[in-house]
């Protein structure tokens, strides 16, 4: 569109756009900063499309594991071999390989121990005095001993011959052992019970670091707070334990006939077809008919990024089938001690597990593993493919919450394999968000309470928090709960309920999961996908909520009847006072009990700090409220409501009584007043540059954006214009 300025700009226009006009803005909001372009750091590449999906040349390396391990219960020692088949699908030749040795966190001289403050930490071994970490006995590649270097929680293997690009395979064999900590950074450990210790075993074998198209080798050390980034592959494990033990693990049990009694096998098969929980190894049989020696339990899981297991002679075991949307079945399993038994505690664990898996499978993406096992241990809650560890003392709503949360992780990051070491919010935050929907759905909302997200503003937008996008090792430990879980989870809820709407959000979110299942997305892949599928520009949202720590404060500035008479309708002015814009929902409640909702799109805030709109109504207003459904966090809830009971009453007028042309003989400045739809407008003498005046009572009108007040004399033969502390007199012509 061609837009030309008039040749003669009126004096009144120059007056309105003077420096004093802008000086009156009270808002901290900078709309140019909020919506500035060039949000994305790069355009699409061959590996990652600008639309948010994997590019036509996307590649990903893989790692298959065959694990043989033995548990020495008395020494709390794990010893075994890891045979790794690593495939290099990248376009690069590799002269060395990097592996993660996360168990080295528990070595006395580890970096993780080095960052534990005097006040203590959830991470590490909680002060346990032992020298943990791997004892590496041998490392071979393709059957030959190779040189390797261990640096804290990483191992670099030098290859005698470069690993070929686009399909080169290395077969790595590592013999190792380690002693398990009793409390392993709240992710693994040993829990004593009256019938024996429960071993929950994780980070227990050397695992390949990810090599990708973003940073090459991902070798950030494991220091406790940040979690994991792993390659996908097929994993088999042979786990040898005392014969009195029962073992549960990631994936499918392959040899139940070798490890279970005939009665247990019969119950196992019954559970596979039962929607109700079936006891496999009940409390009454603990400690009876105990065999001596050892047993080897064999498991397999495919297309998985990790493997964990638990072993104990104290386990009660129960199970039930999981019904998946495709018609396939999985198996929900629970393993817990007698101290945790009962219908108010772990007796409902399998019910919770089944419900969570079925909900997420139907809502987002079908569960891909043959079993889902919940284990009672000493962890507050920790997730692995097909198996989770939850605290043995959890019960009721707490047990539902932790079970639902940990199994939600089988979608983020077990299926959608984001980099937890860098972006905790992409698994914890997304999971926190889907947990709220799952809890609402479970058993007709048995444990559901609607959250008032609006009231979380002061917490989630506190100056004491770092931005979400910093890594968990880069934020104060006390802030991790807010920044990795609650703020990004709330952000997803806000995006769904207040910005996109459930239908558009759900379609985009499901597309993201479909595109990146068993792949490695970045935040930018997520951002691109949500925008491309929804069709909405969301850079202001990502910029404010995730990258910066902008605040939201929207307010009702004023509510005025046109010319003081509610029968003429009302003008409502809302403001965006802080740096984060949001679509604005305004609920107008009338004195007759009826309501009207007005939705103001976020585009209003692309060039305004406040917005005035008219409500066509002939009824008196009782209250005006922003965000009536409480879905947008706001740091100041007090200015979200205007009430007639506390508002100044304004006398009624007829705008036509104030029309005419008024002139200042000293400056030759003229202002024309005219009536339009019952409201008084001011304009330059030639009729250009119209601006609306609001009536404030006592023959006084106010132009809010210009901070200009017009006071008419009682006989309306003169006016006084007040602006910027100055007064100007005009007489009617």
XYZ file of C-alpha atoms in Angstrom:
733
model
C 0.000 0.000 0.000
C 1.280 3.449 -0.935
C 0.994 5.875 1.982
C 1.828 9.601 1.565
C 1.970 12.224 4.284
C -0.101 15.359 3.665
C 1.835 18.268 2.303
C 0.764 20.507 5.176
C 0.955 18.827 8.573
C -1.272 20.637 11.010
C 0.107 22.269 14.081
C -2.034 20.020 16.229
C -0.416 16.915 14.768
C 3.040 18.246 15.512
C 1.867 19.078 19.006
C 0.545 15.575 19.632
C 3.699 13.863 18.450
C 6.039 16.078 20.414
C 8.553 14.697 22.896
C 6.206 15.381 25.797
C 3.649 12.988 24.306
C 5.978 10.018 24.617
C 7.333 11.067 27.967
C 3.989 10.309 29.570
C 4.047 6.542 28.789
C 4.012 4.669 32.122
C 4.491 1.185 30.687
C 7.880 -0.578 30.709
C 6.834 -2.474 27.604
C 8.963 -2.164 24.449
C 6.969 -3.654 21.595
C 9.864 -3.414 19.129
C 11.994 -5.590 21.401
C 9.189 -8.095 21.951
C 8.460 -8.647 18.271
C 11.793 -7.860 16.648
C 12.649 -10.094 13.666
C 15.462 -12.588 13.118
C 14.622 -14.717 16.126
C 16.005 -17.934 14.651
C 19.821 -18.197 14.672
C 19.966 -19.992 11.324
C 17.835 -21.044 8.399
C 17.077 -24.641 7.471
C 19.888 -27.080 6.741
C 20.082 -30.464 5.073
C 19.728 -32.109 8.489
C 17.146 -29.822 10.087
C 14.396 -28.174 8.080
C 13.254 -24.622 8.741
C 9.775 -26.109 9.146
C 10.909 -27.918 12.292
C 11.159 -31.438 10.911
C 14.268 -33.554 10.315
C 15.895 -32.526 7.044
C 16.195 -34.733 3.988
C 19.750 -35.652 5.000
C 19.143 -36.039 8.745
C 21.432 -38.641 10.281
C 21.905 -40.141 13.703
C 24.426 -42.590 15.053
C 23.328 -45.704 16.927
C 24.614 -47.913 19.723
C 23.508 -51.493 20.444
C 24.500 -52.993 23.784
C 24.881 -56.575 24.981
C 25.382 -56.438 28.747
C 26.470 -59.189 31.136
C 26.526 -58.224 34.776
C 26.674 -59.789 38.235
C 25.441 -58.332 41.518
C 27.464 -59.074 44.656
C 24.871 -58.292 47.328
C 27.289 -58.272 50.268
C 29.805 -55.923 48.639
C 27.120 -53.916 46.797
C 29.318 -54.439 43.778
C 28.312 -54.582 40.116
C 30.760 -56.333 37.784
C 30.391 -57.153 34.130
C 31.129 -56.526 30.496
C 29.538 -54.167 28.004
C 29.722 -55.143 24.362
C 28.812 -52.143 22.221
C 28.130 -52.115 18.490
C 28.525 -48.472 17.485
C 27.456 -47.361 14.019
C 28.712 -44.104 12.559
C 25.986 -42.789 10.242
C 27.497 -39.320 10.132
C 29.252 -37.876 7.068
C 32.433 -37.597 9.163
C 35.261 -40.073 9.717
C 35.940 -40.542 13.428
C 39.459 -40.934 14.790
C 38.326 -41.374 18.383
C 35.169 -42.191 20.326
C 33.740 -40.654 23.491
C 31.831 -42.618 26.125
C 30.028 -41.574 29.286
C 31.224 -43.015 32.598
C 28.529 -41.442 34.747
C 29.230 -43.731 37.696
C 32.467 -41.760 38.138
C 30.361 -39.006 39.699
C 30.771 -40.974 42.925
C 34.567 -40.967 42.867
C 35.932 -38.835 45.698
C 37.804 -36.495 43.361
C 34.960 -36.094 40.823
C 33.888 -32.698 39.549
C 30.405 -33.502 40.789
C 31.660 -33.886 44.349
C 33.705 -30.736 43.841
C 30.606 -28.594 43.281
C 28.591 -29.864 46.261
C 28.246 -26.929 48.681
C 28.762 -27.177 52.438
C 25.005 -27.014 52.876
C 24.625 -30.280 50.978
C 22.878 -31.242 47.757
C 20.377 -33.632 46.264
C 23.183 -34.606 43.893
C 26.071 -36.887 44.718
C 26.183 -39.554 47.429
C 24.749 -37.483 50.313
C 27.974 -37.524 52.249
C 28.477 -41.294 52.099
C 32.183 -41.952 52.684
C 33.255 -44.293 49.932
C 35.328 -44.055 46.791
C 32.946 -44.994 44.032
C 33.274 -44.890 40.293
C 34.301 -47.375 37.636
C 37.175 -49.786 37.865
C 37.928 -50.306 34.152
C 39.679 -53.623 33.648
C 40.008 -53.714 29.860
C 38.923 -51.857 26.717
C 38.965 -53.436 23.271
C 37.812 -52.306 19.845
C 37.232 -54.968 17.207
C 38.942 -57.463 19.496
C 42.125 -55.432 19.974
C 43.302 -53.640 23.098
C 43.204 -49.873 22.546
C 44.478 -46.754 24.237
C 41.922 -44.834 26.256
C 41.884 -41.770 28.483
C 39.455 -41.191 31.355
C 38.650 -37.613 32.322
C 36.163 -37.457 35.177
C 32.922 -38.924 33.769
C 34.164 -39.311 30.170
C 36.309 -41.864 28.390
C 38.022 -41.144 25.081
C 39.038 -44.168 23.033
C 41.699 -43.625 20.384
C 41.026 -45.740 17.308
C 43.887 -47.450 15.523
C 42.046 -46.816 12.260
C 39.480 -44.112 11.552
C 35.878 -45.243 11.745
C 34.333 -44.867 8.305
C 31.597 -42.345 7.670
C 28.043 -43.226 6.561
C 27.887 -46.676 8.064
C 31.194 -47.537 9.666
C 30.868 -49.955 12.624
C 33.057 -50.323 15.718
C 32.663 -53.199 18.162
C 33.711 -52.093 21.636
C 34.144 -54.374 24.640
C 34.663 -52.996 28.141
C 35.156 -55.028 31.324
C 34.401 -53.073 34.487
C 33.124 -53.038 38.059
C 31.957 -50.510 40.634
C 30.477 -50.315 44.106
C 26.974 -48.859 44.243
C 26.389 -45.843 46.467
C 23.539 -46.203 48.921
C 22.075 -42.936 47.655
C 23.150 -42.338 44.071
C 22.284 -38.706 43.376
C 18.575 -39.550 43.753
C 18.800 -41.688 40.596
C 19.907 -45.097 41.924
C 20.888 -46.688 45.196
C 20.417 -49.348 47.857
C 17.413 -49.283 50.193
C 17.315 -51.526 53.264
C 13.986 -53.172 54.183
C 13.088 -55.777 56.783
C 13.161 -58.543 54.167
C 16.344 -57.472 52.420
C 17.943 -54.655 50.456
C 16.444 -53.225 47.264
C 19.042 -52.466 44.598
C 17.915 -49.889 42.023
C 20.662 -49.795 39.430
C 21.232 -47.049 36.848
C 24.146 -45.398 35.034
C 25.713 -48.811 35.466
C 27.513 -49.432 32.174
C 29.670 -47.289 29.871
C 27.423 -45.546 27.332
C 28.241 -43.816 24.059
C 28.223 -40.042 23.958
C 26.046 -38.561 21.235
C 27.773 -37.383 18.075
C 25.435 -35.068 16.160
C 25.125 -32.308 13.570
C 24.886 -29.575 16.221
C 28.089 -29.830 18.284
C 29.758 -33.024 17.114
C 30.655 -34.945 20.259
C 28.467 -34.028 23.239
C 30.885 -34.430 26.130
C 29.592 -32.244 28.950
C 30.571 -33.976 32.209
C 27.955 -35.437 34.516
C 28.053 -33.426 37.731
C 24.674 -34.426 39.124
C 21.947 -31.918 38.308
C 21.844 -32.323 34.536
C 20.618 -35.632 33.204
C 21.450 -37.506 30.033
C 21.823 -37.408 26.255
C 22.097 -40.836 24.675
C 22.061 -42.692 21.379
C 19.286 -45.132 20.502
C 19.795 -48.824 19.891
C 18.771 -52.345 20.865
C 19.847 -53.573 24.289
C 20.030 -57.063 25.773
C 21.072 -57.723 29.360
C 21.896 -60.870 31.288
C 21.707 -60.031 34.994
C 23.062 -62.551 37.487
C 21.898 -62.108 41.089
C 21.425 -64.231 44.213
C 18.817 -66.908 43.514
C 16.608 -65.477 46.254
C 16.255 -62.208 44.326
C 13.592 -61.086 41.882
C 14.731 -58.809 39.068
C 12.732 -56.249 37.070
C 14.246 -54.246 34.253
C 13.769 -52.187 31.139
C 12.058 -54.125 28.389
C 10.836 -57.690 28.108
C 11.752 -60.615 30.374
C 12.950 -63.361 28.036
C 13.321 -66.326 30.378
C 10.449 -66.296 32.876
C 10.348 -70.096 32.817
C 13.905 -70.202 34.167
C 13.427 -67.680 36.976
C 9.780 -68.023 38.091
C 8.008 -70.957 39.711
C 5.137 -72.672 37.895
C 2.618 -70.788 40.040
C 4.323 -67.464 39.290
C 4.383 -68.215 35.560
C 0.663 -68.990 35.684
C -0.025 -65.684 37.457
C 2.285 -63.875 35.027
C 0.284 -65.169 32.085
C -2.976 -64.306 33.851
C -1.766 -60.721 34.347
C -1.060 -60.384 30.622
C -4.797 -60.673 29.988
C -6.156 -58.858 33.040
C -7.224 -55.228 33.392
C -7.127 -55.704 37.159
C -3.951 -56.158 39.148
C -2.783 -59.757 39.555
C -0.305 -60.794 42.266
C 2.771 -62.518 40.801
C 4.825 -62.822 43.992
C 2.629 -61.929 46.983
C 3.703 -60.874 50.464
C 2.789 -64.312 51.834
C 5.497 -65.973 49.728
C 8.400 -63.663 50.573
C 11.240 -65.655 52.125
C 9.665 -69.060 51.352
C 11.196 -71.800 49.185
C 14.318 -69.691 48.761
C 16.883 -71.179 46.390
C 20.635 -70.921 46.903
C 23.292 -69.925 44.422
C 22.516 -67.492 41.628
C 20.022 -66.927 38.853
C 20.454 -65.109 35.586
C 17.571 -62.940 34.391
C 17.525 -62.057 30.699
C 15.938 -58.948 29.225
C 15.682 -57.171 25.898
C 14.514 -53.710 24.876
C 14.632 -52.313 21.341
C 14.989 -48.758 20.087
C 15.905 -47.532 23.550
C 18.429 -44.988 24.773
C 19.165 -46.591 28.133
C 18.577 -49.626 30.354
C 18.038 -49.890 34.117
C 17.079 -52.627 36.559
C 16.259 -53.452 40.160
C 16.857 -56.551 42.247
C 15.742 -57.693 45.700
C 14.548 -60.691 47.706
C 12.107 -58.299 49.400
C 9.944 -57.622 46.347
C 6.213 -58.080 46.152
C 5.435 -58.295 42.431
C 2.110 -57.610 40.738
C 1.035 -56.804 37.183
C -1.817 -56.017 34.777
C -2.156 -55.560 31.025
C -1.890 -52.190 29.296
C -4.249 -51.606 26.373
C -2.714 -49.594 23.539
C -4.602 -47.729 20.778
C -3.321 -50.016 18.011
C -4.687 -53.083 19.783
C -1.248 -54.123 21.015
C -0.712 -54.900 24.686
C 2.000 -54.023 27.148
C 2.377 -55.057 30.791
C 2.271 -52.819 33.871
C 4.425 -54.251 36.667
C 5.111 -53.103 40.220
C 7.888 -54.217 42.559
C 7.819 -53.058 46.187
C 8.529 -54.241 49.763
C 5.930 -55.136 52.388
C 6.495 -51.751 54.040
C 4.975 -50.150 50.939
C 2.031 -52.533 50.492
C -1.651 -51.654 50.868
C -4.484 -50.174 48.848
C -3.618 -46.687 50.047
C -0.023 -47.077 48.907
C 1.818 -49.314 46.416
C -1.112 -51.695 46.133
C -2.417 -49.203 43.541
C 0.921 -48.711 41.772
C 0.061 -50.980 38.850
C -3.329 -49.290 38.458
C -1.553 -45.912 38.316
C 1.046 -47.199 35.858
C -1.557 -48.696 33.555
C -3.678 -45.520 33.586
C -0.735 -43.208 32.857
C 0.586 -45.297 29.970
C -2.862 -45.710 28.424
C -3.609 -41.983 28.673
C -0.353 -40.806 27.109
C -0.594 -43.465 24.408
C -4.047 -42.305 23.398
C -3.351 -38.594 23.711
C 0.117 -38.202 22.223
C 1.992 -41.265 20.905
C 1.666 -44.988 21.464
C 3.901 -46.511 24.116
C 6.560 -48.617 22.425
C 7.922 -50.934 25.102
C 6.641 -54.397 26.119
C 6.478 -53.529 29.819
C 6.275 -50.564 32.191
C 7.661 -51.275 35.642
C 7.368 -49.163 38.794
C 9.943 -49.920 41.501
C 9.880 -48.784 45.127
C 13.323 -47.597 46.172
C 14.980 -44.684 47.951
C 14.736 -42.292 44.988
C 12.292 -39.421 45.072
C 11.508 -40.370 41.497
C 13.658 -41.276 38.489
C 12.895 -42.438 34.973
C 14.398 -44.868 32.488
C 13.006 -46.593 29.391
C 10.259 -48.960 30.498
C 11.110 -48.673 34.193
C 10.959 -45.978 36.888
C 12.095 -45.737 40.507
C 9.766 -44.016 43.010
C 10.097 -43.641 46.751
C 8.892 -46.580 48.808
C 7.126 -44.246 51.273
C 4.955 -42.572 48.626
C 1.244 -43.256 48.816
C -2.111 -41.968 47.635
C -1.989 -38.745 45.646
C 1.791 -38.481 46.043
C 2.308 -41.965 44.610
C -0.004 -41.212 41.693
C 1.842 -37.953 41.047
C 5.351 -39.413 41.036
C 4.299 -42.526 39.084
C 2.497 -40.460 36.475
C 5.407 -38.034 36.211
C 8.132 -40.643 35.875
C 6.213 -42.653 33.277
C 5.456 -39.438 31.417
C 9.206 -39.320 30.860
C 8.849 -42.326 28.585
C 7.605 -39.732 26.083
C 10.085 -37.012 27.034
C 12.970 -37.889 26.715
C 12.764 -41.668 26.116
C 10.755 -41.408 22.871
C 11.584 -37.793 21.960
C 15.306 -37.853 22.687
C 16.216 -34.283 23.596
C 19.481 -33.264 25.220
C 18.721 -33.296 28.951
C 22.258 -32.275 29.821
C 21.571 -28.882 28.213
C 17.798 -28.438 28.029
C 16.110 -29.932 31.077
C 12.903 -28.072 30.217
C 12.454 -30.146 27.057
C 11.826 -33.247 29.160
C 10.899 -32.067 32.664
C 8.825 -29.108 31.489
C 6.976 -30.942 28.740
C 6.366 -33.812 31.118
C 5.047 -31.522 33.857
C 2.624 -30.100 31.298
C 1.269 -33.469 30.111
C 1.032 -34.650 33.737
C -1.634 -32.035 34.446
C -3.791 -33.382 31.616
C -3.221 -36.966 32.715
C -4.168 -36.198 36.317
C -7.371 -34.527 35.160
C -8.220 -37.673 33.169
C -7.324 -40.250 35.840
C -10.295 -41.906 37.532
C -12.646 -38.983 36.829
C -10.212 -36.521 38.359
C -9.637 -38.390 41.643
C -6.510 -36.346 42.384
C -7.196 -33.348 40.153
C -7.399 -29.782 41.393
C -7.633 -27.005 38.837
C -4.568 -24.814 39.015
C -4.849 -21.063 39.194
C -1.960 -20.339 36.855
C -2.517 -16.609 37.160
C -1.349 -16.663 40.773
C 1.999 -18.256 39.834
C 3.290 -15.073 38.199
C 5.302 -13.742 41.139
C 7.023 -17.101 41.628
C 7.757 -17.951 37.995
C 8.820 -14.444 36.986
C 10.924 -13.695 40.037
C 14.120 -11.697 39.554
C 15.885 -14.442 41.509
C 15.417 -16.988 38.712
C 17.730 -17.518 35.771
C 16.255 -17.873 32.253
C 14.806 -21.294 31.391
C 17.262 -21.824 28.541
C 20.350 -21.990 30.739
C 21.377 -25.565 31.526
C 20.539 -27.155 34.883
C 24.225 -27.070 35.839
C 24.124 -23.327 35.170
C 21.299 -22.458 37.569
C 21.131 -22.423 41.340
C 19.995 -25.811 42.578
C 17.039 -24.345 44.446
C 15.797 -22.884 41.142
C 15.814 -26.130 39.158
C 12.290 -27.070 40.231
C 10.928 -23.769 38.952
C 13.024 -23.490 35.800
C 13.127 -27.084 34.565
C 9.646 -28.190 35.655
C 7.085 -25.575 36.614
C 7.851 -22.544 34.480
C 8.213 -24.419 31.163
C 5.252 -26.633 32.092
C 3.190 -23.545 32.833
C 4.436 -22.005 29.606
C 3.057 -24.959 27.641
C -0.280 -24.612 29.443
C -0.390 -20.884 28.668
C 0.472 -21.552 25.036
C -2.317 -24.137 24.843
C -5.039 -22.325 26.729
C -4.361 -18.625 26.130
C -2.442 -18.375 22.855
C -3.163 -21.207 20.400
C -6.184 -22.954 21.869
C -6.263 -26.694 22.677
C -7.030 -27.904 19.147
C -4.197 -26.058 17.414
C -1.754 -26.699 20.232
C -2.458 -30.426 20.441
C -2.064 -30.876 16.696
C 1.276 -29.058 16.698
C 2.556 -30.837 19.814
C 1.629 -34.268 18.456
C 3.356 -33.389 15.193
C 6.494 -32.508 17.134
C 6.419 -35.894 18.869
C 5.778 -37.759 15.603
C 8.579 -35.947 13.805
C 11.180 -36.411 16.501
C 10.323 -39.813 17.957
C 13.616 -41.639 18.552
C 15.565 -38.665 17.225
C 17.415 -35.713 18.738
C 15.496 -32.404 18.510
C 16.814 -29.030 19.606
C 14.713 -26.208 21.074
C 14.715 -24.585 17.630
C 13.203 -27.721 16.068
C 10.426 -27.518 18.634
C 9.880 -23.795 18.111
C 9.830 -24.165 14.317
C 7.378 -27.065 14.473
C 4.927 -25.313 16.767
C 4.911 -22.223 14.547
C 4.705 -24.068 11.239
C 1.908 -26.412 12.290
C -0.139 -23.799 14.151
C 0.461 -21.097 11.549
C 1.156 -18.546 14.282
C 4.125 -16.271 14.899
C 5.390 -17.189 18.343
C 8.869 -15.682 18.510
C 7.635 -13.189 21.125
C 6.587 -16.111 23.313
C 9.832 -18.098 22.977
C 11.878 -14.928 23.419
C 10.063 -13.790 26.544
C 9.268 -17.023 28.360
C 12.272 -19.228 27.544
C 15.258 -17.166 26.432
C 14.700 -14.104 28.606
C 12.920 -13.784 31.915
C 10.355 -11.211 30.929
C 7.417 -10.513 33.194
C 3.705 -10.316 32.455
C 1.646 -7.511 33.934
C -1.533 -6.549 32.144
C -3.974 -4.152 33.733
C -7.384 -2.563 33.398
C -6.491 1.106 33.224
C -9.976 2.557 33.131
C -13.601 1.895 32.284
C -15.786 4.807 31.249
C -19.272 5.101 29.908
C -19.428 7.171 26.767
C -20.454 10.660 27.856
C -21.114 9.264 31.327
C -24.171 7.269 30.212
C -24.059 3.450 30.235
C -26.770 3.386 27.575
C -24.173 4.711 25.108
C -21.819 1.781 25.785
C -18.425 1.900 27.437
C -14.779 2.363 26.589
C -12.295 0.077 28.314
C -8.559 0.688 28.310
C -6.129 -2.136 29.057
C -2.376 -1.862 29.417
C 0.677 -4.052 28.891
C 2.930 -2.794 31.680
C 5.821 -5.285 31.589
C 7.957 -6.627 28.729
C 6.074 -9.870 27.993
C 3.063 -9.422 25.695
C 0.132 -11.814 25.751
C -3.262 -12.060 24.080
C -5.673 -10.360 26.448
C -9.022 -11.779 27.510
C -11.423 -9.277 29.075
C -14.572 -10.352 30.893
C -17.233 -7.687 31.350
C -19.790 -8.535 34.015
C -22.991 -6.484 33.996
C -25.148 -5.653 36.975
C -27.947 -7.878 35.667
C -25.621 -10.899 36.055
C -24.832 -11.369 32.372
C -21.294 -11.366 31.020
C -19.478 -10.567 27.811
C -15.981 -11.757 26.896
C -13.742 -9.782 24.549
C -10.558 -11.349 23.186
C -7.780 -8.958 22.199
C -5.186 -10.578 19.899
C -1.501 -10.362 20.718
C -1.017 -8.342 17.517
C -2.471 -5.332 19.352
C 0.751 -5.256 21.374
C 2.928 -5.114 18.265
C 2.696 -1.327 18.308
C 0.834 -0.305 21.449
C 1.485 -0.223 25.157
C -2.214 0.183 25.889
C -5.427 -0.422 24.004
C -8.879 1.138 24.224
C -11.916 -0.608 22.816
C -15.644 -0.019 22.913
C -18.191 -2.355 24.469
C -21.522 -2.004 22.705
C -24.069 -2.349 25.462
C -26.879 -0.472 27.122
C -26.345 -2.125 30.520
C -24.489 -0.984 33.605
C -21.153 -2.657 34.215
C -20.452 -4.207 37.598
C -16.916 -5.534 37.003
C -14.231 -5.795 34.340
C -11.694 -8.572 34.791
C -8.679 -9.717 32.799
C -7.955 -13.422 32.321
C -11.227 -14.694 33.834
C -10.132 -18.332 33.550
C -6.845 -17.676 35.382
C -4.622 -19.216 32.697
C -2.014 -16.444 32.373
C 0.543 -15.811 35.148
C 0.595 -12.155 36.144
C 2.928 -10.472 38.616
C 0.260 -8.029 39.821
C -3.224 -9.482 40.132
C -4.587 -6.358 41.829
C -4.698 -4.292 38.644
C -6.519 -7.011 36.693
C -9.939 -6.010 38.025
C -12.020 -2.851 37.786
C -15.090 -2.657 40.011
C -18.013 -0.237 39.726
C -18.291 -0.101 43.501
C -14.950 1.680 43.811
C -15.010 3.673 40.567
C -15.597 7.410 40.319
C -19.112 8.240 39.149
C -19.332 10.532 36.116
C -22.348 12.716 35.242
C -24.093 12.193 31.918
C -23.687 14.594 28.982
C -24.644 15.045 25.365
C -21.482 15.236 23.244
C -23.242 17.455 20.724
C -23.309 20.236 23.321
C -19.508 20.531 23.027
C -19.000 20.634 19.280
C -17.485 23.644 17.531
C -14.186 25.267 16.560
C -11.928 26.812 19.199
C -8.979 29.050 18.412
C -5.911 30.416 20.189
C -5.344 33.927 18.802
C -1.686 33.936 19.853
C -0.635 30.815 17.982
C -3.326 30.655 15.322
C -3.866 27.078 16.499
C -7.395 25.811 16.027
C -9.086 22.684 17.374
C -12.276 21.347 15.900
C -14.592 19.339 18.187
C -17.175 17.071 16.606
C -19.461 14.283 17.722
C -19.331 10.762 16.322
C -21.434 7.886 17.608
C -22.156 9.774 20.795
C -18.482 10.510 21.565
C -16.544 13.790 21.358
C -13.558 13.885 18.992
C -10.916 16.555 18.577
C -9.231 17.299 15.247
C -7.134 19.815 13.401
C -9.128 22.615 11.850
C -9.050 20.879 8.463
C -10.629 17.774 10.011
C -7.482 15.621 9.929
C -5.810 13.761 12.806
C -8.913 12.877 14.790
C -8.425 11.771 18.383
C -11.130 10.642 20.833
C -11.784 12.342 24.142
C -13.118 10.528 27.186
C -15.452 12.376 29.501
C -14.217 12.682 33.094
C -17.064 14.740 34.535
C -17.349 18.453 35.341
C -17.137 19.448 31.655
C -13.678 17.851 31.509
C -12.441 15.551 28.739
C -9.243 13.559 28.550
C -7.151 12.301 25.634
C -5.267 9.489 27.329
C -2.548 8.765 24.772
C -1.545 12.396 24.589
C -2.005 12.958 28.318
C -4.122 15.956 27.280
C -6.996 17.401 29.298
C -9.663 19.765 27.906
C -11.797 21.752 30.355
C -14.840 23.503 28.874
C -16.242 26.620 30.529
C -19.791 26.288 31.789
C -21.110 28.394 28.917
C -18.883 26.391 26.506
C -17.540 29.599 24.949
C -13.946 28.781 25.891
C -11.696 25.863 26.761
C -8.481 25.343 28.693
C -6.099 22.781 27.211
C -3.747 21.234 29.794
C -0.736 19.237 28.617
C 2.718 18.578 30.071
C 2.154 20.984 32.978
C 1.220 23.845 30.634
C -2.136 25.507 29.972
C -3.480 27.019 26.731
C -6.646 29.095 26.358
C -8.957 28.751 23.311
C -12.094 30.686 22.470
C -15.041 29.445 20.471
C -15.408 30.994 17.046
